[in-house]
Amino acid sequence: MKILFIGMGYVGTTMSTALAMAGHLVTGFDVDEEKISSLKEGKLYFHEPELQEMMVERIRNKQLFFTTDPQKAIEGHDIIFITVGTPSLSSGKADLRYIKKAAEMIGRYKASEKIVVIKSTVPIGTTRNLEQWVQSSSVDSSLLHTAMNPEFLREGNALHDALNPDRIVIGSESSKALHTLTKLYQAFHCPIVTTSSQAAEMIKYASNAFLATKISFINEIARLCDQKKIEIQDVSKGMGLDHRIGPAFLQAGLGYGGSCFPKDTKELLWTAENSGCPLHILQEAEKVNQSQPQYFIDKIKQKVGPLEKKKAAVFGLSFKPHTDDTRESVSFSTIEKLLLEKAQVQVHDPVVKLTKNWLDQGVEQFPSAYAAAKDCDFIVICTDWPEYGELDWGKIHSLMKDGSIFDGRNMLDAVYLKSLGFHYQGIGYE
Ligand code: UDX
């Protein structure tokens, strides 16, 4: 099939590559000329393992194309996916301006029957409004079918997740859209859930809200484990082996960040509140998440005393490993709190570069974890980049002023580090 993607962000770029790999002819459109010329040259403008290599292969095989020409893009494709951003407004509500712009653009150049599919995460009811947004800028009277097909891929694992989904959800009121999209995904061997567009929208929000709640749940249990001197890792393992619970998203730490969980929980809370049906559990999950960095700073203070003039090394700036995305990264709320306590902060991250705003506040970035740790009183691990597990920790101990490690991702080997003379503290005992 010939498919168009509007919006070449993480989801659009990954899914256009994945569908080209599944044998379809795919074009990626974006209004950003810089992004498109970089993609045309086979260069990803963000860090995502394996994606660039696969993208280059599909461009070479003439299965994947990129363009900034809206007329050619819309006229030449009957199946159009919208993968633009839906960021949060200050109220928590999702900002639909880019969805509306994409719809207007489709309307302007539509000259034949189209299937338009929203893949971005959008509030309940958006897909039902899509037809009106497209038609309001269109003079064409041929049929328009709309659908919602949420995406569940995780950054850092994007291509793998896109190619190996647990399920595919297709929501539509059009039988043609349901039939065509089911056929489009036939190379993906997983259950396909076909439903209404509103149910598909809700499935995406409820899934992300549930996973966010699972993380906050285990983080609260970890606080109790701190009090009772119980190892949270053992608790997570023992719980996760129950197949009804499962081991994923039970890793206690500094909390969740990223471009999805914080934004999507806010939107769902907003919708629930405005429907007269507040979601109390999710409200608390969000509160726990927001207070988690402060909880950890208080633990650090209990051990090292006032942080004024203390030198802290922060390891990891991205919101999770294997990405350079720093949106809603808890690393920055942790750095903010360290600065408020008047600590000196030196940072390291394998791929993220600090912006001027942070450098102006006196935060220093070093190209190696060793250089960042030099003369420090303590290290705070904020992102579980695997390379931190492979550092020469004996060397780091000798470089530091005082050997304290506060592991906000419970990723390091506590027994080994203690044997080297470190004071080690994770979240949930140790
Ligand atoms: C998430 C959803 O998983 C994905 O299905 C959706 O499409 C987009 O949002 P993403 O934000 O890319 O994906 O990353 P994810 O792996 O879910 O991690 C989100 C945050 O939760 C990270 O900050 C991570 O560090 C944190 N996390 C994750 C935990 O603190 N503990 C865990 O056990 C798992």
Short mmCIF file of C-alpha atoms and ligand atoms in Angstrom, two decimals:
data_model
loop_
_atom_site.label_atom_id
_atom_site.label_comp_id
_atom_site.label_asym_id
_atom_site.label_seq_id
_atom_site.Cartn_x
_atom_site.Cartn_y
_atom_site.Cartn_z
CA MET A 1 0.00 0.00 0.00
CA LYS A 2 1.06 3.63 -0.50
CA ILE A 3 1.09 5.43 2.82
CA LEU A 4 1.77 9.01 3.87
CA PHE A 5 2.87 10.11 7.34
CA ILE A 6 2.37 13.75 8.34
CA GLY A 7 4.84 14.67 11.13
CA MET A 8 8.37 13.27 11.22
CA GLY A 9 8.91 13.14 14.99
CA TYR A 10 9.87 9.98 16.94
CA VAL A 11 6.64 8.16 16.13
CA GLY A 12 6.32 9.28 12.48
CA THR A 13 9.94 8.48 11.61
CA THR A 14 9.88 5.11 13.35
CA MET A 15 6.50 3.98 12.01
CA SER A 16 7.26 5.07 8.43
CA THR A 17 10.45 2.98 8.55
CA ALA A 18 8.61 0.03 10.15
CA LEU A 19 5.82 0.05 7.54
CA ALA A 20 8.38 0.36 4.72
CA MET A 21 10.11 -2.69 6.24
CA ALA A 22 6.73 -4.48 6.15
CA GLY A 23 6.69 -4.00 2.36
CA HIS A 24 4.65 -0.80 1.92
CA LEU A 25 5.66 2.32 -0.03
CA VAL A 26 5.91 5.12 2.50
CA THR A 27 6.37 8.88 2.30
CA GLY A 28 7.16 11.04 5.31
CA PHE A 29 6.02 14.68 5.20
CA ASP A 30 7.02 17.50 7.51
CA VAL A 31 6.84 21.28 7.28
CA ASP A 32 10.35 21.51 8.77
CA GLU A 33 12.72 21.66 5.77
CA GLU A 34 15.80 21.02 7.91
CA LYS A 35 14.35 17.79 9.33
CA ILE A 36 13.31 16.56 5.87
CA SER A 37 16.64 17.34 4.19
CA SER A 38 18.46 15.53 7.00
CA LEU A 39 16.14 12.49 6.68
CA LYS A 40 16.53 12.49 2.88
CA GLU A 41 20.29 12.16 3.44
CA GLY A 42 19.59 9.20 5.73
CA LYS A 43 20.48 11.11 8.89
CA LEU A 44 18.26 10.91 11.97
CA TYR A 45 18.15 14.18 13.86
CA PHE A 46 17.66 12.40 17.22
CA HIS A 47 19.29 9.46 18.99
CA GLU A 48 17.43 6.17 18.53
CA PRO A 49 19.26 2.81 18.31
CA GLU A 50 19.05 0.88 14.99
CA LEU A 51 16.52 3.23 13.39
CA GLN A 52 18.96 5.14 11.15
CA GLU A 53 20.47 1.98 9.61
CA MET A 54 17.04 0.57 8.75
CA MET A 55 15.82 3.91 7.45
CA VAL A 56 18.84 4.22 5.11
CA GLU A 57 18.23 0.71 3.78
CA ARG A 58 14.59 1.49 2.95
CA ILE A 59 15.52 4.81 1.29
CA ARG A 60 18.05 2.92 -0.86
CA ASN A 61 15.44 0.29 -1.78
CA LYS A 62 13.09 3.08 -2.86
CA GLN A 63 10.44 2.13 -0.29
CA LEU A 64 10.79 5.25 1.86
CA PHE A 65 10.66 8.87 0.68
CA PHE A 66 10.51 12.26 2.36
CA THR A 67 8.96 15.53 1.21
CA THR A 68 7.93 19.02 2.26
CA ASP A 69 5.50 19.38 -0.67
CA PRO A 70 1.97 19.07 0.79
CA GLN A 71 0.14 18.96 -2.55
CA LYS A 72 2.19 16.09 -3.99
CA ALA A 73 2.04 14.28 -0.67
CA ILE A 74 -1.74 14.45 -0.20
CA GLU A 75 -2.65 13.91 -3.88
CA GLY A 76 -0.38 10.90 -4.18
CA HIS A 77 -1.64 8.95 -1.16
CA ASP A 78 -4.98 7.46 -0.16
CA ILE A 79 -3.93 6.39 3.34
CA ILE A 80 -2.66 9.22 5.50
CA PHE A 81 -1.37 8.87 9.06
CA ILE A 82 -1.16 11.93 11.29
CA THR A 83 1.81 11.71 13.68
CA VAL A 84 2.21 15.29 14.89
CA GLY A 85 2.82 16.37 18.49
CA THR A 86 0.00 16.92 21.00
CA PRO A 87 1.84 18.76 23.80
CA SER A 88 0.22 19.88 27.08
CA LEU A 89 -1.35 23.31 27.51
CA SER A 90 -0.83 24.90 30.93
CA SER A 91 -4.27 23.56 31.99
CA GLY A 92 -3.07 19.99 31.35
CA LYS A 93 -5.33 19.69 28.30
CA ALA A 94 -3.70 18.45 25.09
CA ASP A 95 -2.95 21.13 22.51
CA LEU A 96 -4.57 20.01 19.23
CA ARG A 97 -3.31 22.85 17.05
CA TYR A 98 -0.95 20.62 15.01
CA ILE A 99 -3.66 17.99 14.46
CA LYS A 100 -5.98 20.74 13.19
CA LYS A 101 -3.25 22.13 10.90
CA ALA A 102 -2.65 18.66 9.45
CA ALA A 103 -6.42 18.21 8.93
CA GLU A 104 -6.72 21.58 7.18
CA MET A 105 -3.77 20.71 4.95
CA ILE A 106 -5.39 17.40 3.97
CA GLY A 107 -8.65 19.23 3.24
CA ARG A 108 -6.92 21.83 1.07
CA TYR A 109 -5.27 19.28 -1.25
CA LYS A 110 -7.78 16.40 -1.07
CA ALA A 111 -9.13 15.53 -4.53
CA SER A 112 -10.17 11.90 -4.05
CA GLU A 113 -11.36 9.40 -1.41
CA LYS A 114 -8.98 9.22 1.59
CA ILE A 115 -8.49 7.24 4.80
CA VAL A 116 -7.06 9.56 7.45
CA VAL A 117 -5.68 7.91 10.57
CA ILE A 118 -4.65 9.64 13.78
CA LYS A 119 -1.65 7.96 15.40
CA SER A 120 -0.80 10.81 17.79
CA THR A 121 -2.24 10.49 21.30
CA VAL A 122 -5.42 12.57 21.22
CA PRO A 123 -8.24 13.29 23.70
CA ILE A 124 -11.47 11.31 23.60
CA GLY A 125 -13.66 12.50 20.72
CA THR A 126 -10.89 14.02 18.57
CA THR A 127 -11.14 11.42 15.78
CA ARG A 128 -14.88 12.12 15.50
CA ASN A 129 -14.08 15.82 14.96
CA LEU A 130 -11.39 15.10 12.41
CA GLU A 131 -13.79 14.75 9.46
CA GLN A 132 -15.25 18.18 10.12
CA TRP A 133 -11.75 19.74 10.41
CA VAL A 134 -10.70 18.19 7.07
CA GLN A 135 -13.95 19.03 5.26
CA SER A 136 -14.03 22.64 6.51
CA SER A 137 -11.04 23.48 4.28
CA SER A 138 -12.03 21.19 1.39
CA VAL A 139 -14.03 21.69 -1.81
CA ASP A 140 -13.78 18.00 -2.67
CA SER A 141 -16.89 15.89 -2.06
CA SER A 142 -15.35 12.43 -2.34
CA LEU A 143 -15.50 10.14 0.68
CA LEU A 144 -13.38 10.60 3.80
CA HIS A 145 -12.85 7.79 6.32
CA THR A 146 -11.28 8.56 9.68
CA ALA A 147 -9.67 6.23 12.22
CA MET A 148 -7.64 6.19 15.42
CA ASN A 149 -4.64 3.84 15.56
CA PRO A 150 -2.65 4.59 18.74
CA GLU A 151 1.07 3.87 18.93
CA PHE A 152 2.64 2.16 21.93
CA LEU A 153 6.35 2.28 21.07
CA ARG A 154 8.89 3.34 23.71
CA GLU A 155 11.75 5.71 22.91
CA GLY A 156 15.09 3.94 23.05
CA ASN A 157 13.37 0.73 21.84
CA ALA A 158 11.28 2.42 19.17
CA LEU A 159 11.98 0.30 16.09
CA HIS A 160 11.89 -2.98 18.01
CA ASP A 161 8.55 -2.01 19.61
CA ALA A 162 7.13 -0.83 16.28
CA LEU A 163 8.01 -4.14 14.62
CA ASN A 164 6.94 -6.34 17.53
CA PRO A 165 3.78 -4.83 19.02
CA ASP A 166 1.84 -6.71 21.72
CA ARG A 167 -1.33 -5.62 19.96
CA ILE A 168 -2.56 -3.24 17.29
CA VAL A 169 -5.61 -1.12 18.11
CA ILE A 170 -7.74 0.25 15.27
CA GLY A 171 -10.74 2.39 16.14
CA SER A 172 -13.11 3.64 13.49
CA GLU A 173 -16.75 4.14 12.59
CA SER A 174 -15.89 3.33 8.94
CA SER A 175 -15.85 -0.33 7.87
CA LYS A 176 -13.60 0.55 4.92
CA ALA A 177 -11.01 2.10 7.27
CA LEU A 178 -11.18 -0.91 9.64
CA HIS A 179 -10.78 -3.35 6.74
CA THR A 180 -7.93 -1.44 5.01
CA LEU A 181 -5.93 -0.89 8.19
CA THR A 182 -6.34 -4.51 9.27
CA LYS A 183 -4.91 -5.54 5.88
CA LEU A 184 -2.10 -2.99 6.14
CA TYR A 185 -0.94 -4.55 9.41
CA GLN A 186 -1.25 -8.18 8.31
CA ALA A 187 2.54 -8.68 8.30
CA PHE A 188 2.61 -7.94 12.04
CA HIS A 189 1.87 -11.13 13.89
CA CYS A 190 -0.09 -9.90 16.92
CA PRO A 191 -3.72 -9.55 17.98
CA ILE A 192 -5.60 -6.71 16.27
CA VAL A 193 -8.31 -5.03 18.35
CA THR A 194 -10.92 -3.29 16.21
CA THR A 195 -13.23 -0.94 18.04
CA SER A 196 -14.80 2.53 18.04
CA SER A 197 -12.54 5.56 17.63
CA GLN A 198 -13.36 6.74 21.19
CA ALA A 199 -12.45 3.36 22.69
CA ALA A 200 -9.14 3.42 20.76
CA GLU A 201 -8.39 6.90 22.14
CA MET A 202 -9.23 5.72 25.65
CA ILE A 203 -7.12 2.53 25.29
CA LYS A 204 -4.02 4.67 24.69
CA TYR A 205 -4.63 7.01 27.66
CA ALA A 206 -5.70 4.25 30.02
CA SER A 207 -2.63 2.15 29.09
CA ASN A 208 -0.19 4.98 29.76
CA ALA A 209 -2.05 6.01 32.93
CA PHE A 210 -1.96 2.43 34.20
CA LEU A 211 1.79 2.07 33.54
CA ALA A 212 2.47 5.44 35.21
CA THR A 213 0.38 4.31 38.19
CA LYS A 214 2.32 1.04 38.38
CA ILE A 215 5.58 3.03 38.63
CA SER A 216 4.19 5.35 41.32
CA PHE A 217 2.77 2.37 43.20
CA ILE A 218 6.15 0.65 43.39
CA ASN A 219 7.84 3.96 44.28
CA GLU A 220 5.50 4.38 47.24
CA ILE A 221 6.10 0.79 48.33
CA ALA A 222 9.84 1.60 48.03
CA ARG A 223 9.42 4.48 50.50
CA LEU A 224 7.87 2.06 52.99
CA CYS A 225 10.69 -0.40 52.27
CA ASP A 226 13.18 2.38 53.15
CA GLN A 227 11.45 2.72 56.53
CA LYS A 228 11.25 -1.00 57.21
CA LYS A 229 14.68 -1.86 55.77
CA ILE A 230 13.31 -4.21 53.13
CA GLU A 231 14.93 -4.60 49.68
CA ILE A 232 12.53 -3.18 47.05
CA GLN A 233 14.32 -5.12 44.27
CA ASP A 234 13.37 -8.40 45.96
CA VAL A 235 9.80 -7.17 46.45
CA SER A 236 9.52 -6.18 42.74
CA LYS A 237 10.93 -9.56 41.70
CA GLY A 238 8.60 -11.49 43.97
CA MET A 239 5.58 -9.50 42.84
CA GLY A 240 6.49 -9.49 39.14
CA LEU A 241 6.68 -13.28 38.90
CA ASP A 242 2.92 -13.39 39.47
CA HIS A 243 1.73 -13.41 35.84
CA ARG A 244 -1.27 -11.31 36.83
CA ILE A 245 1.12 -8.52 37.88
CA GLY A 246 4.13 -8.99 35.53
CA PRO A 247 7.70 -7.73 36.04
CA ALA A 248 7.61 -4.69 33.70
CA PHE A 249 7.26 -1.15 35.07
CA LEU A 250 7.94 -2.29 38.64
CA GLN A 251 11.38 -0.71 38.83
CA ALA A 252 11.47 1.77 41.72
CA GLY A 253 13.45 4.95 41.12
CA LEU A 254 13.28 8.70 40.70
CA GLY A 255 9.98 8.40 38.84
CA TYR A 256 8.73 8.66 35.29
CA GLY A 257 9.49 11.41 32.77
CA GLY A 258 9.42 11.66 28.99
CA SER A 259 7.10 13.02 26.37
CA CYS A 260 4.19 10.68 27.13
CA PHE A 261 3.44 9.65 30.72
CA PRO A 262 3.49 13.17 32.27
CA LYS A 263 1.51 14.70 29.38
CA ASP A 264 -0.98 11.87 28.95
CA THR A 265 -1.79 11.54 32.66
CA LYS A 266 -2.44 15.32 32.78
CA GLU A 267 -4.79 15.18 29.79
CA LEU A 268 -6.72 12.21 31.18
CA LEU A 269 -7.01 13.91 34.58
CA TRP A 270 -8.26 17.08 32.85
CA THR A 271 -10.86 15.15 30.82
CA ALA A 272 -12.00 13.20 33.90
CA GLU A 273 -12.29 16.35 36.05
CA ASN A 274 -14.24 18.12 33.31
CA SER A 275 -16.56 15.15 32.89
CA GLY A 276 -17.43 15.25 36.59
CA CYS A 277 -15.66 11.93 37.13
CA PRO A 278 -12.26 12.60 38.79
CA LEU A 279 -9.71 9.78 38.69
CA HIS A 280 -8.50 9.67 42.31
CA ILE A 281 -5.92 6.90 41.89
CA LEU A 282 -4.28 8.67 38.94
CA GLN A 283 -4.30 11.99 40.82
CA GLU A 284 -2.28 10.36 43.61
CA ALA A 285 0.03 8.57 41.15
CA GLU A 286 0.92 11.94 39.64
CA LYS A 287 1.52 13.49 43.09
CA VAL A 288 3.83 10.62 44.09
CA ASN A 289 5.77 11.07 40.86
CA GLN A 290 6.17 14.80 41.33
CA SER A 291 7.46 14.39 44.88
CA GLN A 292 9.92 11.57 44.12
CA PRO A 293 13.01 13.75 43.29
CA GLN A 294 12.50 15.74 46.54
CA TYR A 295 12.12 12.48 48.47
CA PHE A 296 15.53 11.39 47.16
CA ILE A 297 17.19 14.77 47.86
CA ASP A 298 15.97 14.51 51.46
CA LYS A 299 17.57 11.06 51.69
CA ILE A 300 20.84 12.48 50.35
CA LYS A 301 20.71 15.28 52.94
CA GLN A 302 20.15 12.77 55.75
CA LYS A 303 23.46 11.15 54.83
CA VAL A 304 25.71 14.05 53.74
CA GLY A 305 24.15 16.91 55.75
CA PRO A 306 23.49 20.40 54.28
CA LEU A 307 24.31 20.43 50.57
CA GLU A 308 25.63 24.01 50.50
CA LYS A 309 29.05 24.05 48.79
CA LYS A 310 28.97 20.25 48.41
CA LYS A 311 30.01 19.02 44.96
CA ALA A 312 27.51 16.67 43.32
CA ALA A 313 28.04 14.64 40.15
CA VAL A 314 24.81 13.88 38.30
CA PHE A 315 25.03 10.89 35.93
CA GLY A 316 22.42 10.89 33.15
CA LEU A 317 20.31 13.71 31.68
CA SER A 318 17.93 11.94 29.29
CA PHE A 319 14.56 10.81 30.67
CA LYS A 320 15.60 7.18 30.08
CA PRO A 321 18.61 5.41 28.53
CA HIS A 322 19.22 5.05 24.75
CA THR A 323 17.63 8.39 23.87
CA ASP A 324 18.70 12.03 23.82
CA ASP A 325 15.19 13.16 24.75
CA THR A 326 15.18 15.28 27.91
CA ARG A 327 11.48 16.21 27.97
CA GLU A 328 10.18 16.04 31.57
CA SER A 329 13.41 14.28 32.56
CA VAL A 330 13.62 13.86 36.34
CA SER A 331 17.37 14.56 36.01
CA PHE A 332 16.58 18.24 35.59
CA SER A 333 14.16 18.44 38.52
CA THR A 334 16.89 16.75 40.59
CA ILE A 335 19.54 19.24 39.36
CA GLU A 336 17.15 22.13 40.07
CA LYS A 337 16.72 20.92 43.66
CA LEU A 338 20.48 20.45 44.14
CA LEU A 339 21.03 24.04 42.93
CA LEU A 340 18.32 25.31 45.30
CA GLU A 341 20.27 23.66 48.13
CA LYS A 342 23.33 25.57 46.83
CA ALA A 343 25.25 22.46 45.83
CA GLN A 344 27.76 22.64 42.96
CA VAL A 345 26.66 20.37 40.13
CA GLN A 346 28.79 18.60 37.49
CA VAL A 347 27.05 16.34 35.01
CA HIS A 348 27.69 13.58 32.51
CA ASP A 349 25.49 12.02 29.85
CA PRO A 350 26.60 9.78 26.97
CA VAL A 351 24.54 11.68 24.36
CA VAL A 352 22.79 14.76 25.80
CA LYS A 353 24.50 18.16 25.77
CA LEU A 354 23.51 20.70 28.43
CA THR A 355 21.77 23.81 27.14
CA LYS A 356 23.14 27.32 27.77
CA ASN A 357 20.44 28.01 30.35
CA TRP A 358 21.89 25.31 32.64
CA LEU A 359 25.51 26.26 31.94
CA ASP A 360 24.60 29.86 32.88
CA GLN A 361 23.36 28.59 36.24
CA GLY A 362 26.81 27.19 36.93
CA VAL A 363 26.18 23.53 36.05
CA GLU A 364 29.27 22.03 34.41
CA GLN A 365 29.24 19.19 31.88
CA PHE A 366 32.11 16.74 31.44
CA PRO A 367 32.78 14.37 28.53
CA SER A 368 33.44 11.39 30.81
CA ALA A 369 31.85 10.08 33.99
CA TYR A 370 35.34 9.99 35.57
CA ALA A 371 35.92 13.70 34.92
CA ALA A 372 32.43 14.54 36.25
CA ALA A 373 33.06 12.56 39.46
CA LYS A 374 36.47 14.14 40.17
CA ASP A 375 36.62 15.87 43.59
CA CYS A 376 32.89 15.32 44.17
CA ASP A 377 31.29 14.61 47.53
CA PHE A 378 28.63 12.39 46.02
CA ILE A 379 27.20 10.97 42.80
CA VAL A 380 23.51 10.90 41.93
CA ILE A 381 22.49 8.41 39.23
CA CYS A 382 19.46 9.85 37.42
CA THR A 383 19.35 7.78 34.18
CA ASP A 384 20.09 4.05 33.99
CA TRP A 385 22.47 4.17 31.01
CA PRO A 386 24.02 0.65 30.95
CA GLU A 387 27.56 2.11 30.61
CA TYR A 388 27.37 3.36 34.21
CA GLY A 389 27.28 -0.27 35.31
CA GLU A 390 30.54 -0.91 33.44
CA LEU A 391 32.60 1.99 34.85
CA ASP A 392 35.82 1.35 36.79
CA TRP A 393 34.23 2.20 40.14
CA GLY A 394 37.52 1.66 42.01
CA LYS A 395 39.01 4.47 39.89
CA ILE A 396 35.96 6.67 40.54
CA HIS A 397 36.32 6.11 44.30
CA SER A 398 39.94 7.27 44.16
CA LEU A 399 38.94 10.39 42.18
CA MET A 400 36.17 11.50 44.55
CA LYS A 401 36.48 13.62 47.66
CA ASP A 402 33.97 11.45 49.49
CA GLY A 403 32.69 8.13 48.17
CA SER A 404 28.92 8.37 48.34
CA ILE A 405 26.61 7.10 45.59
CA PHE A 406 22.89 7.83 45.51
CA ASP A 407 21.47 5.54 42.86
CA GLY A 408 18.15 7.00 41.73
CA ARG A 409 17.61 4.08 39.34
CA ASN A 410 18.71 1.16 41.57
CA MET A 411 20.96 0.03 38.72
CA LEU A 412 24.35 -0.53 40.35
CA ASP A 413 25.71 -3.50 42.31
CA ALA A 414 25.39 -2.30 45.91
CA VAL A 415 27.42 -5.15 47.45
CA TYR A 416 30.35 -4.60 45.07
CA LEU A 417 30.35 -0.82 45.57
CA LYS A 418 30.27 -1.20 49.36
CA SER A 419 33.23 -3.59 49.11
CA LEU A 420 35.14 -0.77 47.36
CA GLY A 421 34.43 1.53 50.33
CA PHE A 422 31.49 3.50 48.89
CA HIS A 423 28.47 4.54 50.90
CA TYR A 424 25.67 3.31 48.61
CA GLN A 425 22.02 4.30 48.79
CA GLY A 426 19.31 3.42 46.31
CA ILE A 427 15.53 3.99 46.48
CA GLY A 428 13.90 1.32 48.67
CA TYR A 429 16.58 0.37 51.24
CA GLU A 430 20.26 -0.56 50.55
C1 UDX B 1 5.84 5.33 27.08
C2 UDX B 1 5.02 4.04 26.91
O1 UDX B 1 5.74 2.95 27.49
C3 UDX B 1 4.76 3.79 25.43
O2 UDX B 1 3.92 2.66 25.28
C4 UDX B 1 4.06 5.02 24.83
O3 UDX B 1 3.86 4.85 23.45
C5 UDX B 1 4.89 6.28 25.07
O4 UDX B 1 5.16 6.42 26.48
P1 UDX B 1 8.40 6.08 26.81
O5 UDX B 1 7.96 7.34 27.48
O6 UDX B 1 9.17 6.19 25.53
O7 UDX B 1 7.11 5.14 26.48
O8 UDX B 1 9.32 5.23 27.82
P2 UDX B 1 9.05 4.15 28.98
O9 UDX B 1 10.01 3.05 28.77
O10 UDX B 1 7.65 3.79 29.11
O11 UDX B 1 9.53 4.95 30.28
C6 UDX B 1 8.84 6.10 30.77
C7 UDX B 1 9.45 6.57 32.07
O12 UDX B 1 9.16 5.67 33.13
C8 UDX B 1 10.98 6.72 32.05
O13 UDX B 1 11.32 7.92 32.71
C9 UDX B 1 11.47 5.52 32.84
O14 UDX B 1 12.70 5.76 33.48
C10 UDX B 1 10.34 5.35 33.86
N1 UDX B 1 10.21 3.97 34.37
C11 UDX B 1 9.89 2.96 33.51
C12 UDX B 1 10.38 3.72 35.73
O15 UDX B 1 10.68 4.63 36.52
N2 UDX B 1 10.24 2.43 36.19
C13 UDX B 1 9.91 1.41 35.38
O16 UDX B 1 9.79 0.27 35.87
C14 UDX B 1 9.73 1.65 33.99
#
